[in-house]
mmCIF file of C-alpha atoms in Angstrom:
data_model
loop_
_atom_site.group_PDB
_atom_site.id
_atom_site.type_symbol
_atom_site.label_atom_id
_atom_site.label_comp_id
_atom_site.label_asym_id
_atom_site.label_seq_id
_atom_site.Cartn_x
_atom_site.Cartn_y
_atom_site.Cartn_z
ATOM 1 C CA MET A 170 -59.697 25.773 25.350
ATOM 2 C CA SER A 171 -63.010 27.631 25.630
ATOM 3 C CA ASN A 172 -64.758 29.173 22.643
ATOM 4 C CA ASN A 173 -64.247 32.628 24.137
ATOM 5 C CA ARG A 174 -60.488 32.045 24.363
ATOM 6 C CA VAL A 175 -60.336 30.842 20.754
ATOM 7 C CA ALA A 176 -62.329 33.870 19.581
ATOM 8 C CA LEU A 177 -60.031 36.197 21.531
ATOM 9 C CA ARG A 178 -56.911 34.679 20.000
ATOM 10 C CA ILE A 179 -58.313 34.820 16.462
ATOM 11 C CA SER A 180 -59.365 38.444 16.984
ATOM 12 C CA LEU A 181 -55.940 39.331 18.360
ATOM 13 C CA LEU A 182 -54.295 37.619 15.399
ATOM 14 C CA ALA A 183 -56.422 39.658 12.977
ATOM 15 C CA VAL A 184 -55.642 42.922 14.778
ATOM 16 C CA CYS A 185 -51.911 42.129 14.895
ATOM 17 C CA THR A 186 -51.879 41.246 11.184
ATOM 18 C CA ALA A 187 -53.577 44.555 10.388
ATOM 19 C CA LEU A 188 -51.119 46.398 12.656
ATOM 20 C CA VAL A 189 -48.155 44.919 10.789
ATOM 21 C CA ALA A 190 -49.736 45.748 7.417
ATOM 22 C CA VAL A 191 -50.396 49.368 8.414
ATOM 23 C CA PHE A 192 -46.865 49.861 9.761
ATOM 24 C CA THR A 193 -45.517 48.386 6.530
ATOM 25 C CA ILE A 194 -47.630 50.597 4.267
ATOM 26 C CA ALA A 195 -47.503 53.835 6.312
ATOM 27 C CA VAL A 196 -43.897 54.802 5.558
ATOM 28 C CA ARG A 197 -42.105 53.436 2.523
ATOM 29 C CA VAL A 198 -38.711 54.478 1.225
ATOM 30 C CA PRO A 199 -38.141 52.991 -2.251
ATOM 31 C CA VAL A 200 -34.862 51.254 -3.066
ATOM 32 C CA PRO A 201 -34.555 51.879 -6.812
ATOM 33 C CA ALA A 202 -31.659 49.430 -7.328
ATOM 34 C CA THR A 203 -33.784 46.438 -6.304
ATOM 35 C CA GLY A 204 -37.358 47.595 -6.822
ATOM 36 C CA GLY A 205 -38.112 47.058 -3.123
ATOM 37 C CA TYR A 206 -38.537 49.459 -0.232
ATOM 38 C CA ILE A 207 -37.611 50.119 3.388
ATOM 39 C CA SER A 208 -40.481 50.471 5.883
ATOM 40 C CA LEU A 209 -41.444 50.495 9.557
ATOM 41 C CA CYS A 210 -42.741 46.924 9.407
ATOM 42 C CA ASP A 211 -40.138 45.600 11.838
ATOM 43 C CA VAL A 212 -41.446 47.848 14.612
ATOM 44 C CA ALA A 213 -44.794 46.062 14.457
ATOM 45 C CA VAL A 214 -43.341 42.615 13.719
ATOM 46 C CA THR A 215 -41.019 42.714 16.725
ATOM 47 C CA PHE A 216 -43.688 44.245 18.984
ATOM 48 C CA VAL A 217 -46.082 41.409 18.117
ATOM 49 C CA ALA A 218 -43.395 38.764 18.562
ATOM 50 C CA TYR A 219 -42.231 40.082 21.950
ATOM 51 C CA SER A 220 -45.781 40.590 23.184
ATOM 52 C CA PHE A 221 -47.927 37.789 21.794
ATOM 53 C CA GLY A 222 -45.705 34.785 21.131
ATOM 54 C CA PRO A 223 -44.570 32.578 18.273
ATOM 55 C CA VAL A 224 -47.881 31.658 16.643
ATOM 56 C CA THR A 225 -49.250 35.196 16.529
ATOM 57 C CA GLY A 226 -45.813 36.541 15.566
ATOM 58 C CA LEU A 227 -45.296 34.070 12.739
ATOM 59 C CA ILE A 228 -48.715 34.566 11.193
ATOM 60 C CA ALA A 229 -49.111 38.314 11.756
ATOM 61 C CA GLY A 230 -45.506 39.105 10.809
ATOM 62 C CA GLY A 231 -45.556 37.053 7.643
ATOM 63 C CA LEU A 232 -49.102 37.692 6.525
ATOM 64 C CA GLY A 233 -49.144 41.396 7.435
ATOM 65 C CA THR A 234 -46.034 42.213 5.413
ATOM 66 C CA ALA A 235 -47.088 40.012 2.495
ATOM 67 C CA LEU A 236 -50.543 41.614 2.374
ATOM 68 C CA SER A 237 -49.033 45.084 2.379
ATOM 69 C CA ASP A 238 -46.749 44.093 -0.500
ATOM 70 C CA MET A 239 -49.722 42.805 -2.478
ATOM 71 C CA LEU A 240 -51.895 45.835 -1.713
ATOM 72 C CA GLY A 241 -49.086 48.304 -2.356
ATOM 73 C CA GLY A 242 -47.999 47.126 -5.786
ATOM 74 C CA TYR A 243 -45.041 44.988 -4.732
ATOM 75 C CA MET A 244 -46.614 41.608 -5.458
ATOM 76 C CA GLN A 245 -43.311 39.941 -6.371
ATOM 77 C CA TRP A 246 -41.989 40.679 -2.856
ATOM 78 C CA ALA A 247 -44.937 39.130 -0.978
ATOM 79 C CA PRO A 248 -43.547 35.559 -0.709
ATOM 80 C CA VAL A 249 -40.133 36.854 0.397
ATOM 81 C CA SER A 250 -41.678 39.175 2.992
ATOM 82 C CA PHE A 251 -43.929 36.396 4.252
ATOM 83 C CA VAL A 252 -40.991 34.048 4.845
ATOM 84 C CA VAL A 253 -38.503 36.610 6.182
ATOM 85 C CA HIS A 254 -40.784 38.490 8.561
ATOM 86 C CA GLY A 255 -42.667 35.399 9.651
ATOM 87 C CA LEU A 256 -39.361 33.722 10.522
ATOM 88 C CA GLU A 257 -38.104 36.911 12.206
ATOM 89 C CA ALA A 258 -41.132 37.020 14.520
ATOM 90 C CA LEU A 259 -41.082 33.285 15.177
ATOM 91 C CA LEU A 260 -37.429 33.304 16.245
ATOM 92 C CA ILE A 261 -37.825 36.380 18.458
ATOM 93 C CA ALA A 262 -40.835 34.859 20.197
ATOM 94 C CA LEU A 263 -39.125 31.503 20.706
ATOM 95 C CA ILE A 264 -36.038 33.169 22.195
ATOM 96 C CA VAL A 265 -38.075 35.251 24.658
ATOM 97 C CA ARG A 266 -40.657 32.565 25.383
ATOM 98 C CA LYS A 267 -39.775 31.934 29.025
ATOM 99 C CA ASP A 268 -41.194 33.992 31.893
ATOM 100 C CA GLN A 269 -38.974 36.705 33.366
ATOM 101 C CA VAL A 270 -36.727 36.969 30.318
ATOM 102 C CA THR A 271 -33.784 39.294 30.944
ATOM 103 C CA LEU A 272 -32.899 42.318 28.845
ATOM 104 C CA PRO A 273 -29.762 40.650 27.396
ATOM 105 C CA VAL A 274 -31.927 37.798 26.080
ATOM 106 C CA LYS A 275 -34.324 40.307 24.502
ATOM 107 C CA ILE A 276 -31.345 42.067 22.909
ATOM 108 C CA LEU A 277 -30.107 38.710 21.591
ATOM 109 C CA ALA A 278 -33.543 38.200 20.036
ATOM 110 C CA ALA A 279 -33.269 41.641 18.407
ATOM 111 C CA VAL A 280 -29.829 40.784 16.974
ATOM 112 C CA VAL A 281 -31.225 37.522 15.571
ATOM 113 C CA ALA A 282 -34.057 39.518 13.996
ATOM 114 C CA VAL A 283 -31.618 41.891 12.295
ATOM 115 C CA VAL A 284 -29.584 38.998 10.891
ATOM 116 C CA VAL A 285 -32.713 37.160 9.690
ATOM 117 C CA VAL A 286 -34.120 40.224 7.926
ATOM 118 C CA ALA A 287 -30.904 41.355 6.229
ATOM 119 C CA GLY A 288 -29.704 37.824 5.440
ATOM 120 C CA GLY A 289 -33.134 36.523 4.483
ATOM 121 C CA TYR A 290 -33.860 39.323 2.041
ATOM 122 C CA TYR A 291 -30.376 39.056 0.553
ATOM 123 C CA LEU A 292 -30.620 35.304 0.070
ATOM 124 C CA LEU A 293 -34.215 35.096 -1.159
ATOM 125 C CA THR A 294 -33.968 38.206 -3.319
ATOM 126 C CA GLY A 295 -30.752 36.940 -4.879
ATOM 127 C CA LEU A 296 -32.239 33.499 -5.520
ATOM 128 C CA PHE A 297 -35.694 34.411 -6.766
ATOM 129 C CA LEU A 298 -36.061 38.079 -7.749
ATOM 130 C CA ILE A 299 -32.755 39.568 -8.884
ATOM 131 C CA ASP A 300 -29.100 38.626 -8.837
ATOM 132 C CA PHE A 301 -26.995 38.510 -5.666
ATOM 133 C CA LYS A 302 -24.840 41.477 -6.664
ATOM 134 C CA THR A 303 -27.875 43.741 -6.953
ATOM 135 C CA ALA A 304 -29.454 42.248 -3.816
ATOM 136 C CA LEU A 305 -26.362 43.332 -1.896
ATOM 137 C CA ALA A 306 -27.439 46.966 -2.402
ATOM 138 C CA GLU A 307 -30.436 46.303 -0.178
ATOM 139 C CA VAL A 308 -28.480 44.914 2.809
ATOM 140 C CA PRO A 309 -27.514 48.226 4.482
ATOM 141 C CA GLY A 310 -31.100 49.508 4.356
ATOM 142 C CA ASN A 311 -32.431 46.222 5.696
ATOM 143 C CA LEU A 312 -29.901 46.277 8.530
ATOM 144 C CA VAL A 313 -31.050 49.769 9.552
ATOM 145 C CA GLN A 314 -34.741 48.912 9.118
ATOM 146 C CA ALA A 315 -34.465 45.753 11.199
ATOM 147 C CA ALA A 316 -32.300 47.315 13.921
ATOM 148 C CA VAL A 317 -34.539 50.359 14.358
ATOM 149 C CA GLY A 318 -37.603 48.122 14.248
ATOM 150 C CA ALA A 319 -36.207 45.713 16.813
ATOM 151 C CA VAL A 320 -35.339 48.502 19.258
ATOM 152 C CA LEU A 321 -38.648 50.365 18.851
ATOM 153 C CA GLY A 322 -40.653 47.120 18.927
ATOM 154 C CA LEU A 323 -38.976 46.084 22.171
ATOM 155 C CA VAL A 324 -39.537 49.523 23.747
ATOM 156 C CA LEU A 325 -43.192 49.488 22.681
ATOM 157 C CA SER A 326 -43.663 45.969 24.017
ATOM 158 C CA GLU A 327 -42.135 46.894 27.380
ATOM 159 C CA ALA A 328 -44.334 50.005 27.631
ATOM 160 C CA VAL A 329 -47.493 48.028 26.877
ATOM 161 C CA ARG A 330 -46.435 45.300 29.321
ATOM 162 C CA LYS A 331 -46.039 47.878 32.103
ATOM 163 C CA ALA A 332 -49.435 49.427 31.353
ATOM 164 C CA TYR A 333 -51.241 46.115 30.877
ATOM 165 C CA ARG A 334 -49.716 43.301 32.946
ATOM 166 C CA LYS A 335 -52.204 40.735 31.634
ATOM 167 C CA ILE A 336 -50.686 40.920 28.155
ATOM 168 C CA ASP A 337 -48.765 37.704 28.847
ATOM 169 C CA THR A 338 -52.079 35.831 29.060
ATOM 170 C CA LEU A 339 -52.568 36.618 25.366
ATOM 171 C CA ARG A 340 -49.371 34.850 24.217
ATOM 172 C CA TRP A 341 -49.947 32.061 21.761
#
């Protein structure tokens, strides 16, 4: 791989990480029962995963959400966000990895993302931050956040793909 290609991929990774962080910080709805919040992070996470592939999705999704947690005063959530949103992006990108992926496959990837986010936060929050009973209060909000994010991320990805056909050359 040429030096220019490596530099382009690293730059894209940095921009995508910043995009995820900004979407995570821009709108936050606190969840008082758990000390967490609901955000627009999944819009950016799913957009990056659909558009730029598993490596960029994993790193940008995980690191972007974790950085926003650390910068926004939610330090205890950073490891959970890193794992959940990194895994969410990785799985989406792996499901839609083939050329000419159909809409039903993209919808399947979105459903997987919703399950990973809601289930991942429930499990990891219950294990490491609070008890499972309290973590259950966060599930409905996470389901809505992930579902809205998956739909909007897919729509955004499709719009960018139509406007810039060469986007697939940036997958990593």
